[in-house]
CSV table of C-alpha atoms in Angstrom, one decimal:
chain,number,residue,atom,x,y,z
A,280,MET,CA,13.5,14.4,11.2
A,281,ARG,CA,11.1,12.6,9.0
A,282,VAL,CA,8.1,10.8,10.7
A,283,LEU,CA,5.6,8.4,9.4
A,284,LEU,CA,2.3,8.8,11.2
A,285,VAL,CA,-0.1,5.9,10.9
A,286,GLU,CA,-3.4,7.0,12.3
A,287,ASP,CA,-7.0,6.5,10.9
A,288,ASP,CA,-8.6,9.3,13.0
A,289,ALA,CA,-8.2,12.5,11.0
A,290,LEU,CA,-8.6,14.8,13.9
A,291,ILE,CA,-6.0,13.1,16.0
A,292,ALA,CA,-3.7,12.9,13.0
A,293,ASP,CA,-4.1,16.6,12.3
A,294,ALA,CA,-3.3,17.6,15.9
A,295,ILE,CA,-0.2,15.4,15.9
A,296,GLU,CA,1.0,16.6,12.6
A,297,VAL,CA,0.6,20.3,13.5
A,298,THR,CA,2.4,19.8,16.8
A,299,LEU,CA,5.2,17.7,15.3
A,300,SER,CA,5.7,20.3,12.5
A,301,ARG,CA,6.0,23.2,14.9
A,302,GLU,CA,8.9,21.1,16.6
A,303,GLY,CA,10.7,20.8,13.3
A,304,PHE,CA,9.7,17.3,12.2
A,305,HIS,CA,8.4,16.5,8.8
A,306,VAL,CA,5.3,14.4,8.9
A,307,ASP,CA,3.9,12.0,6.3
A,308,TRP,CA,0.4,10.7,7.3
A,309,VAL,CA,-1.3,7.6,6.1
A,310,ALA,CA,-4.6,6.2,7.4
A,311,ASP,CA,-4.3,2.5,7.0
A,312,GLY,CA,-1.8,-0.3,7.4
A,313,LEU,CA,-1.3,-1.2,3.8
A,314,SER,CA,-0.5,2.4,2.8
A,315,ALA,CA,1.9,2.5,5.7
A,316,GLU,CA,3.6,-0.7,4.4
A,317,GLU,CA,3.9,0.8,0.9
A,318,ALA,CA,5.4,4.0,2.5
A,319,LEU,CA,7.9,2.0,4.6
A,320,ALA,CA,8.9,-0.1,1.7
A,321,SER,CA,9.8,2.8,-0.5
A,322,SER,CA,11.0,5.6,1.8
A,323,ALA,CA,13.3,6.1,4.7
A,324,PHE,CA,11.9,7.4,8.0
A,325,ASP,CA,13.5,8.4,11.4
A,326,LEU,CA,10.4,7.4,13.5
A,327,VAL,CA,7.0,5.7,13.1
A,328,LEU,CA,4.0,6.7,15.2
A,329,LEU,CA,1.6,3.7,15.0
A,330,ASP,CA,-2.0,3.3,15.9
A,331,LEU,CA,-3.2,-0.3,16.4
A,332,GLY,CA,-6.8,-0.1,15.4
A,333,LEU,CA,-6.4,0.5,11.7
A,334,PRO,CA,-8.7,-0.4,8.8
A,335,GLY,CA,-7.6,-3.3,6.5
A,336,GLN,CA,-4.3,-4.2,8.0
A,337,ASP,CA,-4.0,-3.5,11.8
A,338,GLY,CA,-1.0,-2.0,13.5
A,339,ILE,CA,0.2,-5.3,15.1
A,340,THR,CA,0.3,-7.0,11.7
A,341,LEU,CA,2.2,-4.0,10.3
A,342,LEU,CA,4.7,-4.0,13.2
A,343,ARG,CA,5.3,-7.7,12.7
A,344,TRP,CA,6.0,-7.1,9.0
A,345,LEU,CA,8.3,-4.2,9.7
A,346,ARG,CA,10.4,-5.9,12.3
A,347,GLY,CA,10.4,-9.1,10.2
A,348,GLN,CA,11.0,-8.0,6.6
A,349,GLY,CA,12.1,-4.5,7.3
A,350,GLY,CA,11.3,-1.3,5.4
A,351,HIS,CA,13.3,0.9,2.9
A,352,ASN,CA,16.9,-0.1,2.7
A,353,ALA,CA,16.3,-2.9,5.3
A,354,GLN,CA,15.9,-0.1,8.1
A,355,GLY,CA,12.6,-1.5,9.3
A,356,LYS,CA,14.3,-3.7,12.0
A,357,GLN,CA,16.0,-0.6,13.5
A,358,ILE,CA,13.6,2.3,13.0
A,359,PRO,CA,12.1,3.4,16.3
A,360,VAL,CA,8.3,2.7,16.7
A,361,ILE,CA,6.0,4.5,19.2
A,362,ILE,CA,2.5,2.8,19.5
A,363,LEU,CA,-0.3,5.3,20.0
A,364,THR,CA,-3.5,3.6,20.9
A,365,ALA,CA,-6.7,3.5,22.9
A,366,ARG,CA,-5.9,-0.2,23.9
A,367,GLU,CA,-4.7,0.3,27.5
A,368,ALA,CA,-4.9,-3.4,28.6
A,369,VAL,CA,-1.6,-4.7,29.9
A,370,GLU,CA,-1.6,-7.6,27.5
A,371,ASN,CA,-1.9,-5.2,24.6
A,372,ARG,CA,1.2,-3.3,25.9
A,373,ILE,CA,3.1,-6.5,26.3
A,374,GLU,CA,2.3,-7.7,22.8
A,375,GLY,CA,3.3,-4.5,21.2
A,376,LEU,CA,6.6,-4.2,23.1
A,377,ASP,CA,7.4,-7.8,22.6
A,378,LEU,CA,6.8,-7.5,18.9
A,379,GLY,CA,9.4,-4.8,18.6
A,380,ALA,CA,7.7,-1.4,19.5
A,381,ASP,CA,10.1,1.0,21.4
A,382,ASP,CA,7.4,2.8,23.4
A,383,TYR,CA,3.7,2.6,24.0
A,384,MET,CA,1.3,5.6,24.7
A,385,VAL,CA,-2.4,5.3,25.6
A,386,LYS,CA,-4.9,7.8,24.2
A,387,PRO,CA,-5.5,10.5,25.2
A,388,PHE,CA,-1.9,11.5,25.7
A,389,ASP,CA,-0.1,14.8,26.3
A,390,MET,CA,1.3,16.2,23.1
A,391,GLN,CA,4.5,17.6,24.7
A,392,GLU,CA,5.1,14.2,26.3
A,393,LEU,CA,4.8,12.6,22.8
A,394,MET,CA,7.4,15.2,21.4
A,395,ALA,CA,9.8,14.4,24.3
A,396,ARG,CA,9.5,10.6,23.6
A,397,ALA,CA,9.9,11.2,19.9
A,398,ARG,CA,13.1,13.1,20.5
A,399,ALA,CA,14.4,10.4,22.8
A,400,MET,CA,13.7,7.7,20.4
A,401,ILE,CA,15.6,9.5,17.5
A,402,ARG,CA,18.4,10.3,19.8
A,403,ARG,CA,18.9,6.7,20.9
A,404,ALA,CA,18.6,5.5,17.3
A,405,ASN,CA,21.6,7.7,16.4
A,406,GLY,CA,23.6,6.5,19.4
A,407,ARG,CA,23.3,9.6,21.6
A,408,ALA,CA,22.5,9.8,25.2
A,409,VAL,CA,22.5,13.7,25.5
A,410,PRO,CA,19.9,16.0,23.8
A,411,ALA,CA,22.3,18.5,22.3
A,412,LEU,CA,24.2,18.0,19.0
A,413,GLU,CA,27.7,19.5,19.0
A,414,SER,CA,30.4,20.1,16.5
A,415,GLY,CA,33.3,22.2,17.8
A,416,ASP,CA,32.0,25.4,19.2
A,417,ILE,CA,28.6,24.8,17.7
A,418,ILE,CA,25.7,23.4,19.8
A,419,LEU,CA,22.3,22.7,18.5
A,420,ASP,CA,19.5,21.8,20.9
A,421,PRO,CA,16.6,20.0,19.1
A,422,ALA,CA,14.2,20.4,22.0
A,423,ALA,CA,14.7,24.1,22.7
A,424,ARG,CA,15.1,24.8,18.9
A,425,THR,CA,18.3,26.9,19.7
A,426,LEU,CA,21.6,27.1,18.0
A,427,ARG,CA,24.8,28.5,19.6
A,428,LYS,CA,28.2,29.2,18.2
A,429,ASP,CA,30.9,30.4,20.8
A,430,ASN,CA,28.0,30.5,23.3
A,431,THR,CA,26.3,33.1,21.1
A,432,LEU,CA,22.7,32.5,19.9
A,433,ILE,CA,22.6,32.2,16.2
A,434,ASP,CA,19.3,32.8,14.3
A,435,LEU,CA,18.8,30.3,11.4
A,436,PRO,CA,15.8,29.9,9.2
A,437,PRO,CA,13.6,27.0,10.2
A,438,LEU,CA,14.3,24.7,7.2
A,439,ALA,CA,18.1,25.6,7.2
A,440,PHE,CA,17.9,24.6,11.0
A,441,GLN,CA,16.4,21.2,10.0
A,442,VAL,CA,19.1,20.6,7.4
A,443,LEU,CA,21.8,21.4,10.0
A,444,GLN,CA,20.1,19.1,12.5
A,445,VAL,CA,20.1,16.1,10.0
A,446,LEU,CA,23.7,16.7,9.2
A,447,LEU,CA,24.7,16.8,12.9
A,448,GLU,CA,22.5,13.8,13.8
A,449,ARG,CA,24.5,11.9,11.0
A,450,ARG,CA,27.9,13.4,11.6
A,451,GLY,CA,30.7,11.6,9.9
A,452,ARG,CA,28.3,10.2,7.3
A,453,VAL,CA,27.6,11.6,3.9
A,454,VAL,CA,24.0,12.7,3.5
A,455,SER,CA,22.8,12.9,-0.1
A,456,LYS,CA,20.8,15.9,-1.4
A,457,ASP,CA,17.9,13.7,-2.2
A,458,ASP,CA,17.8,12.5,1.4
A,459,LEU,CA,17.9,16.0,2.7
A,460,ALA,CA,15.0,16.9,0.4
A,461,GLN,CA,13.0,13.9,1.6
A,462,VAL,CA,13.5,15.0,5.2
A,463,LEU,CA,12.3,18.5,4.4
A,464,TYR,CA,9.5,17.7,2.0
A,465,GLY,CA,8.6,14.1,2.1
A,466,TRP,CA,6.3,13.2,-0.7
A,467,ASP,CA,5.8,16.8,-1.7
A,468,ASP,CA,7.0,17.7,-5.2
A,469,GLY,CA,7.1,21.4,-4.8
A,470,ALA,CA,10.8,21.8,-4.0
A,471,GLU,CA,13.1,23.2,-6.6
A,472,SER,CA,16.3,21.4,-7.4
A,473,ASN,CA,18.5,24.0,-5.8
A,474,THR,CA,16.5,24.3,-2.6
A,475,VAL,CA,18.9,22.3,-0.5
A,476,GLU,CA,21.9,24.4,-1.7
A,477,VAL,CA,20.1,27.5,-0.6
A,478,TYR,CA,19.8,26.2,3.0
A,479,ILE,CA,23.5,24.9,3.0
A,480,SER,CA,24.5,28.4,1.9
A,481,GLN,CA,22.4,30.1,4.7
A,482,ILE,CA,24.2,27.7,7.3
A,483,ARG,CA,27.6,28.5,5.9
A,484,ARG,CA,27.0,32.2,6.0
A,485,ARG,CA,26.2,32.1,9.7
A,486,LEU,CA,28.5,29.4,11.0
A,487,GLY,CA,31.5,29.4,8.6
A,488,THR,CA,32.4,27.7,5.3
A,489,ASP,CA,34.4,24.9,7.0
A,490,LEU,CA,31.6,23.4,8.9
A,491,ILE,CA,29.9,21.4,6.0
A,492,ARG,CA,32.0,19.6,3.4
A,493,THR,CA,30.5,19.2,-0.1
A,494,ILE,CA,31.1,15.7,-1.6
A,495,ARG,CA,30.7,16.7,-5.3
A,496,GLY,CA,27.9,14.7,-7.0
A,497,ILE,CA,26.9,12.9,-3.7
A,498,GLY,CA,26.0,15.1,-0.9
A,499,TYR,CA,27.2,16.9,2.3
A,500,VAL,CA,28.9,15.8,5.5
A,501,ILE,CA,30.0,17.3,8.8
A,502,ASP,CA,33.2,15.5,9.7
A,503,GLN,CA,33.7,16.4,13.4
């Protein structure tokens, strides 16, 4: 899933980015509120991790804008937001939550707890209560990073695993090739035009050709 990390401390940002990337998230990092606003206005994200003490425009102002005007495709009012801050006073937590944040973590925090909360936020945003993603006899566990078919473990390359996870998260909805590329690479321009097709082919070879349906000229969908 694609995460926008808004954090002005480079060391903290690097630690979060490395940990999230290992868990299969794609992270776009910005260091100030105005850059975050630009990113949210132009791109779709599955989660925002938001520091409050930012240069220029602070996190509270950004949160108020996000929940008011919304971000890309008017998703700003729904996108999950976890506040990450050194401000531990109860009134700061109340303000952040009342303005629309979904969760609040005080620094320093445990990285694995952050990962668990991030997965829970994305799960709820997609209308799921259980961690596993299922389609027929296929079960994908985002937390354990495992994939099973007929209760047999299937080995899938990491980026192909991410593509499958996105399609299962949005089951029943067509996901465009551009959206899949954005989830995988964010603002990077290094992906070749046929990269997504390569990962779709890897998934089909291991799980069968009927799992993912191609909508010609639009994208891909898992129907059931």
